[in-house]
Amino acid sequence: MDENKKICGLYMRVSTEDQAREGFSLSEQKERLEAFCKFKGYEIKDYYEDAGISAKTGNERPEFIRLMEDIKSGKINTIVVLKLDRISRSIFDWENIIKTLEKYNADIVCVNDDINTTSANGKMISRIMMSVSQNEKKHKKT
């Protein structure tokens, strides 16, 4: 696979809480991610949707697991997601994801957060944002 070419898996996740609070559906996420990839010239290889699953479950989400397996097998080299918190809200989980991506020369691009892990600076910013997300989760009244 050409390392410079972005072969993407689009990851969309929405929990019931997210849908009610933020009002964005899987189809809206998909539409925005497709437009972003078209604009950037990225090739979309597959779609991964976890519906009604909270980030509180860690990384035990069926489509997320399939996505990571496709990274490991070389099917894709870039995860494109709307927001960082679609992937995780845990610093511990995020570090494991970053290690796996580094091992398989893959990246994450977060469209709304303007974050990508293609550089050391992007990885640092993603870690800061993940800390904020985890803090919000811990202090949220449910």
JSON list of C-alpha atoms in Angstrom, two decimals:
[
{"chain": "A", "resi": 1, "resn": "MET", "atom": "CA", "xyz": [0.00, 0.00, 0.00]},
{"chain": "A", "resi": 2, "resn": "ASP", "atom": "CA", "xyz": [1.29, 3.48, -0.88]},
{"chain": "A", "resi": 3, "resn": "GLU", "atom": "CA", "xyz": [2.06, 4.98, 2.54]},
{"chain": "A", "resi": 4, "resn": "ASN", "atom": "CA", "xyz": [1.22, 8.49, 1.32]},
{"chain": "A", "resi": 5, "resn": "LYS", "atom": "CA", "xyz": [-2.23, 7.53, 0.06]},
{"chain": "A", "resi": 6, "resn": "LYS", "atom": "CA", "xyz": [-4.99, 7.67, 2.65]},
{"chain": "A", "resi": 7, "resn": "ILE", "atom": "CA", "xyz": [-7.03, 4.46, 2.49]},
{"chain": "A", "resi": 8, "resn": "CYS", "atom": "CA", "xyz": [-9.79, 5.20, 4.96]},
{"chain": "A", "resi": 9, "resn": "GLY", "atom": "CA", "xyz": [-12.23, 3.55, 7.24]},
{"chain": "A", "resi": 10, "resn": "LEU", "atom": "CA", "xyz": [-14.98, 5.92, 8.30]},
{"chain": "A", "resi": 11, "resn": "TYR", "atom": "CA", "xyz": [-15.96, 5.35, 11.92]},
{"chain": "A", "resi": 12, "resn": "MET", "atom": "CA", "xyz": [-19.30, 6.54, 13.20]},
{"chain": "A", "resi": 13, "resn": "ARG", "atom": "CA", "xyz": [-20.66, 6.02, 16.68]},
{"chain": "A", "resi": 14, "resn": "VAL", "atom": "CA", "xyz": [-23.66, 7.39, 18.46]},
{"chain": "A", "resi": 15, "resn": "SER", "atom": "CA", "xyz": [-25.08, 6.52, 21.83]},
{"chain": "A", "resi": 16, "resn": "THR", "atom": "CA", "xyz": [-28.71, 7.11, 22.66]},
{"chain": "A", "resi": 17, "resn": "GLU", "atom": "CA", "xyz": [-27.56, 9.95, 24.95]},
{"chain": "A", "resi": 18, "resn": "ASP", "atom": "CA", "xyz": [-25.51, 11.57, 22.16]},
{"chain": "A", "resi": 19, "resn": "GLN", "atom": "CA", "xyz": [-28.39, 11.39, 19.72]},
{"chain": "A", "resi": 20, "resn": "ALA", "atom": "CA", "xyz": [-30.76, 13.12, 22.14]},
{"chain": "A", "resi": 21, "resn": "ARG", "atom": "CA", "xyz": [-28.27, 15.72, 23.40]},
{"chain": "A", "resi": 22, "resn": "GLU", "atom": "CA", "xyz": [-26.33, 16.64, 20.27]},
{"chain": "A", "resi": 23, "resn": "GLY", "atom": "CA", "xyz": [-28.80, 15.63, 17.58]},
{"chain": "A", "resi": 24, "resn": "PHE", "atom": "CA", "xyz": [-26.37, 14.09, 15.12]},
{"chain": "A", "resi": 25, "resn": "SER", "atom": "CA", "xyz": [-27.22, 10.76, 13.59]},
{"chain": "A", "resi": 26, "resn": "LEU", "atom": "CA", "xyz": [-25.04, 8.10, 12.01]},
{"chain": "A", "resi": 27, "resn": "SER", "atom": "CA", "xyz": [-26.24, 9.19, 8.57]},
{"chain": "A", "resi": 28, "resn": "GLU", "atom": "CA", "xyz": [-25.27, 12.82, 9.28]},
{"chain": "A", "resi": 29, "resn": "GLN", "atom": "CA", "xyz": [-21.83, 11.72, 10.46]},
{"chain": "A", "resi": 30, "resn": "LYS", "atom": "CA", "xyz": [-21.41, 9.55, 7.35]},
{"chain": "A", "resi": 31, "resn": "GLU", "atom": "CA", "xyz": [-22.38, 12.41, 5.03]},
{"chain": "A", "resi": 32, "resn": "ARG", "atom": "CA", "xyz": [-19.90, 14.81, 6.64]},
{"chain": "A", "resi": 33, "resn": "LEU", "atom": "CA", "xyz": [-17.09, 12.25, 6.65]},
{"chain": "A", "resi": 34, "resn": "GLU", "atom": "CA", "xyz": [-17.66, 11.38, 3.00]},
{"chain": "A", "resi": 35, "resn": "ALA", "atom": "CA", "xyz": [-17.58, 15.07, 2.03]},
{"chain": "A", "resi": 36, "resn": "PHE", "atom": "CA", "xyz": [-14.33, 15.55, 3.98]},
{"chain": "A", "resi": 37, "resn": "CYS", "atom": "CA", "xyz": [-12.68, 12.55, 2.28]},
{"chain": "A", "resi": 38, "resn": "LYS", "atom": "CA", "xyz": [-13.80, 13.73, -1.14]},
{"chain": "A", "resi": 39, "resn": "PHE", "atom": "CA", "xyz": [-12.37, 17.20, -0.43]},
{"chain": "A", "resi": 40, "resn": "LYS", "atom": "CA", "xyz": [-9.04, 15.74, 0.78]},
{"chain": "A", "resi": 41, "resn": "GLY", "atom": "CA", "xyz": [-8.81, 13.11, -1.98]},
{"chain": "A", "resi": 42, "resn": "TYR", "atom": "CA", "xyz": [-8.88, 10.21, 0.48]},
{"chain": "A", "resi": 43, "resn": "GLU", "atom": "CA", "xyz": [-10.06, 6.80, -0.69]},
{"chain": "A", "resi": 44, "resn": "ILE", "atom": "CA", "xyz": [-12.91, 5.34, 1.38]},
{"chain": "A", "resi": 45, "resn": "LYS", "atom": "CA", "xyz": [-12.44, 1.59, 1.78]},
{"chain": "A", "resi": 46, "resn": "ASP", "atom": "CA", "xyz": [-15.14, 0.75, 4.35]},
{"chain": "A", "resi": 47, "resn": "TYR", "atom": "CA", "xyz": [-17.67, 2.07, 6.85]},
{"chain": "A", "resi": 48, "resn": "TYR", "atom": "CA", "xyz": [-17.87, 1.14, 10.53]},
{"chain": "A", "resi": 49, "resn": "GLU", "atom": "CA", "xyz": [-20.97, 2.07, 12.57]},
{"chain": "A", "resi": 50, "resn": "ASP", "atom": "CA", "xyz": [-21.60, 1.39, 16.24]},
{"chain": "A", "resi": 51, "resn": "ALA", "atom": "CA", "xyz": [-25.16, 2.50, 17.03]},
{"chain": "A", "resi": 52, "resn": "GLY", "atom": "CA", "xyz": [-26.49, 2.98, 20.53]},
{"chain": "A", "resi": 53, "resn": "ILE", "atom": "CA", "xyz": [-23.13, 2.22, 22.16]},
{"chain": "A", "resi": 54, "resn": "SER", "atom": "CA", "xyz": [-21.63, 4.54, 24.75]},
{"chain": "A", "resi": 55, "resn": "ALA", "atom": "CA", "xyz": [-17.93, 5.41, 24.84]},
{"chain": "A", "resi": 56, "resn": "LYS", "atom": "CA", "xyz": [-18.10, 4.22, 28.46]},
{"chain": "A", "resi": 57, "resn": "THR", "atom": "CA", "xyz": [-17.88, 0.63, 27.16]},
{"chain": "A", "resi": 58, "resn": "GLY", "atom": "CA", "xyz": [-14.21, 1.13, 26.30]},
{"chain": "A", "resi": 59, "resn": "ASN", "atom": "CA", "xyz": [-13.14, -0.38, 23.02]},
{"chain": "A", "resi": 60, "resn": "GLU", "atom": "CA", "xyz": [-15.45, -3.39, 23.20]},
{"chain": "A", "resi": 61, "resn": "ARG", "atom": "CA", "xyz": [-17.58, -2.23, 20.29]},
{"chain": "A", "resi": 62, "resn": "PRO", "atom": "CA", "xyz": [-18.13, -4.68, 17.41]},
{"chain": "A", "resi": 63, "resn": "GLU", "atom": "CA", "xyz": [-17.46, -2.28, 14.55]},
{"chain": "A", "resi": 64, "resn": "PHE", "atom": "CA", "xyz": [-14.54, -0.62, 16.32]},
{"chain": "A", "resi": 65, "resn": "ILE", "atom": "CA", "xyz": [-12.97, -4.04, 16.81]},
{"chain": "A", "resi": 66, "resn": "ARG", "atom": "CA", "xyz": [-13.47, -4.81, 13.10]},
{"chain": "A", "resi": 67, "resn": "LEU", "atom": "CA", "xyz": [-11.95, -1.41, 12.25]},
{"chain": "A", "resi": 68, "resn": "MET", "atom": "CA", "xyz": [-8.83, -2.14, 14.29]},
{"chain": "A", "resi": 69, "resn": "GLU", "atom": "CA", "xyz": [-8.52, -5.59, 12.71]},
{"chain": "A", "resi": 70, "resn": "ASP", "atom": "CA", "xyz": [-8.64, -3.93, 9.27]},
{"chain": "A", "resi": 71, "resn": "ILE", "atom": "CA", "xyz": [-5.82, -1.61, 10.39]},
{"chain": "A", "resi": 72, "resn": "LYS", "atom": "CA", "xyz": [-3.77, -4.63, 11.50]},
{"chain": "A", "resi": 73, "resn": "SER", "atom": "CA", "xyz": [-4.39, -6.50, 8.24]},
{"chain": "A", "resi": 74, "resn": "GLY", "atom": "CA", "xyz": [-3.40, -3.46, 6.14]},
{"chain": "A", "resi": 75, "resn": "LYS", "atom": "CA", "xyz": [-6.83, -3.04, 4.55]},
{"chain": "A", "resi": 76, "resn": "ILE", "atom": "CA", "xyz": [-6.89, 0.62, 5.67]},
{"chain": "A", "resi": 77, "resn": "ASN", "atom": "CA", "xyz": [-4.26, 3.05, 6.94]},
{"chain": "A", "resi": 78, "resn": "THR", "atom": "CA", "xyz": [-6.41, 5.92, 8.18]},
{"chain": "A", "resi": 79, "resn": "ILE", "atom": "CA", "xyz": [-9.41, 6.18, 10.48]},
{"chain": "A", "resi": 80, "resn": "VAL", "atom": "CA", "xyz": [-11.59, 9.19, 9.73]},
{"chain": "A", "resi": 81, "resn": "VAL", "atom": "CA", "xyz": [-13.99, 10.19, 12.49]},
{"chain": "A", "resi": 82, "resn": "LEU", "atom": "CA", "xyz": [-16.09, 13.27, 13.17]},
{"chain": "A", "resi": 83, "resn": "LYS", "atom": "CA", "xyz": [-14.87, 13.91, 16.73]},
{"chain": "A", "resi": 84, "resn": "LEU", "atom": "CA", "xyz": [-12.23, 12.40, 18.96]},
{"chain": "A", "resi": 85, "resn": "ASP", "atom": "CA", "xyz": [-14.85, 11.33, 21.52]},
{"chain": "A", "resi": 86, "resn": "ARG", "atom": "CA", "xyz": [-16.45, 9.06, 18.90]},
{"chain": "A", "resi": 87, "resn": "ILE", "atom": "CA", "xyz": [-13.36, 6.88, 19.33]},
{"chain": "A", "resi": 88, "resn": "SER", "atom": "CA", "xyz": [-12.86, 7.01, 23.09]},
{"chain": "A", "resi": 89, "resn": "ARG", "atom": "CA", "xyz": [-13.18, 9.03, 26.27]},
{"chain": "A", "resi": 90, "resn": "SER", "atom": "CA", "xyz": [-10.42, 7.24, 28.13]},
{"chain": "A", "resi": 91, "resn": "ILE", "atom": "CA", "xyz": [-6.75, 8.22, 28.20]},
{"chain": "A", "resi": 92, "resn": "PHE", "atom": "CA", "xyz": [-5.79, 4.60, 28.89]},
{"chain": "A", "resi": 93, "resn": "ASP", "atom": "CA", "xyz": [-7.77, 3.31, 25.88]},
{"chain": "A", "resi": 94, "resn": "TRP", "atom": "CA", "xyz": [-6.47, 6.15, 23.70]},
{"chain": "A", "resi": 95, "resn": "GLU", "atom": "CA", "xyz": [-2.83, 5.28, 24.47]},
{"chain": "A", "resi": 96, "resn": "ASN", "atom": "CA", "xyz": [-3.48, 1.65, 23.46]},
{"chain": "A", "resi": 97, "resn": "ILE", "atom": "CA", "xyz": [-5.09, 2.82, 20.22]},
{"chain": "A", "resi": 98, "resn": "ILE", "atom": "CA", "xyz": [-2.15, 5.15, 19.47]},
{"chain": "A", "resi": 99, "resn": "LYS", "atom": "CA", "xyz": [0.35, 2.31, 20.09]},
{"chain": "A", "resi": 100, "resn": "THR", "atom": "CA", "xyz": [-1.54, 0.04, 17.71]},
{"chain": "A", "resi": 101, "resn": "LEU", "atom": "CA", "xyz": [-1.72, 2.74, 15.04]},
{"chain": "A", "resi": 102, "resn": "GLU", "atom": "CA", "xyz": [2.00, 3.43, 15.35]},
{"chain": "A", "resi": 103, "resn": "LYS", "atom": "CA", "xyz": [2.79, -0.29, 15.08]},
{"chain": "A", "resi": 104, "resn": "TYR", "atom": "CA", "xyz": [0.79, -0.60, 11.84]},
{"chain": "A", "resi": 105, "resn": "ASN", "atom": "CA", "xyz": [1.72, 2.81, 10.36]},
{"chain": "A", "resi": 106, "resn": "ALA", "atom": "CA", "xyz": [-1.84, 4.11, 10.53]},
{"chain": "A", "resi": 107, "resn": "ASP", "atom": "CA", "xyz": [-3.41, 7.39, 11.60]},
{"chain": "A", "resi": 108, "resn": "ILE", "atom": "CA", "xyz": [-6.62, 8.95, 12.87]},
{"chain": "A", "resi": 109, "resn": "VAL", "atom": "CA", "xyz": [-8.08, 12.13, 11.41]},
{"chain": "A", "resi": 110, "resn": "CYS", "atom": "CA", "xyz": [-10.79, 13.88, 13.46]},
{"chain": "A", "resi": 111, "resn": "VAL", "atom": "CA", "xyz": [-12.73, 16.19, 11.18]},
{"chain": "A", "resi": 112, "resn": "ASN", "atom": "CA", "xyz": [-14.46, 18.51, 13.68]},
{"chain": "A", "resi": 113, "resn": "ASP", "atom": "CA", "xyz": [-11.57, 18.65, 16.13]},
{"chain": "A", "resi": 114, "resn": "ASP", "atom": "CA", "xyz": [-9.01, 19.27, 13.35]},
{"chain": "A", "resi": 115, "resn": "ILE", "atom": "CA", "xyz": [-6.80, 16.61, 14.93]},
{"chain": "A", "resi": 116, "resn": "ASN", "atom": "CA", "xyz": [-4.71, 14.01, 13.20]},
{"chain": "A", "resi": 117, "resn": "THR", "atom": "CA", "xyz": [-2.03, 11.68, 14.44]},
{"chain": "A", "resi": 118, "resn": "THR", "atom": "CA", "xyz": [0.27, 12.04, 11.44]},
{"chain": "A", "resi": 119, "resn": "SER", "atom": "CA", "xyz": [2.69, 14.19, 13.47]},
{"chain": "A", "resi": 120, "resn": "ALA", "atom": "CA", "xyz": [4.08, 14.31, 16.98]},
{"chain": "A", "resi": 121, "resn": "ASN", "atom": "CA", "xyz": [2.21, 17.59, 17.50]},
{"chain": "A", "resi": 122, "resn": "GLY", "atom": "CA", "xyz": [-1.05, 15.98, 16.39]},
{"chain": "A", "resi": 123, "resn": "LYS", "atom": "CA", "xyz": [-0.53, 13.11, 18.82]},
{"chain": "A", "resi": 124, "resn": "MET", "atom": "CA", "xyz": [0.19, 15.56, 21.64]},
{"chain": "A", "resi": 125, "resn": "ILE", "atom": "CA", "xyz": [-2.98, 17.57, 20.89]},
{"chain": "A", "resi": 126, "resn": "SER", "atom": "CA", "xyz": [-5.01, 14.34, 20.74]},
{"chain": "A", "resi": 127, "resn": "ARG", "atom": "CA", "xyz": [-3.75, 13.38, 24.20]},
{"chain": "A", "resi": 128, "resn": "ILE", "atom": "CA", "xyz": [-4.68, 16.78, 25.61]},
{"chain": "A", "resi": 129, "resn": "MET", "atom": "CA", "xyz": [-8.14, 16.59, 24.05]},
{"chain": "A", "resi": 130, "resn": "MET", "atom": "CA", "xyz": [-8.60, 13.05, 25.36]},
{"chain": "A", "resi": 131, "resn": "SER", "atom": "CA", "xyz": [-7.76, 14.29, 28.87]},
{"chain": "A", "resi": 132, "resn": "VAL", "atom": "CA", "xyz": [-10.43, 16.96, 28.55]},
{"chain": "A", "resi": 133, "resn": "SER", "atom": "CA", "xyz": [-12.96, 14.43, 27.25]},
{"chain": "A", "resi": 134, "resn": "GLN", "atom": "CA", "xyz": [-12.24, 12.00, 30.09]},
{"chain": "A", "resi": 135, "resn": "ASN", "atom": "CA", "xyz": [-12.56, 14.82, 32.62]},
{"chain": "A", "resi": 136, "resn": "GLU", "atom": "CA", "xyz": [-15.94, 15.83, 31.15]},
{"chain": "A", "resi": 137, "resn": "LYS", "atom": "CA", "xyz": [-17.15, 12.23, 31.37]},
{"chain": "A", "resi": 138, "resn": "LYS", "atom": "CA", "xyz": [-16.14, 11.98, 35.05]},
{"chain": "A", "resi": 139, "resn": "HIS", "atom": "CA", "xyz": [-17.82, 15.24, 36.02]},
{"chain": "A", "resi": 140, "resn": "LYS", "atom": "CA", "xyz": [-20.98, 14.84, 33.98]},
{"chain": "A", "resi": 141, "resn": "LYS", "atom": "CA", "xyz": [-24.16, 14.42, 35.98]},
{"chain": "A", "resi": 142, "resn": "THR", "atom": "CA", "xyz": [-26.11, 11.39, 34.76]}
]
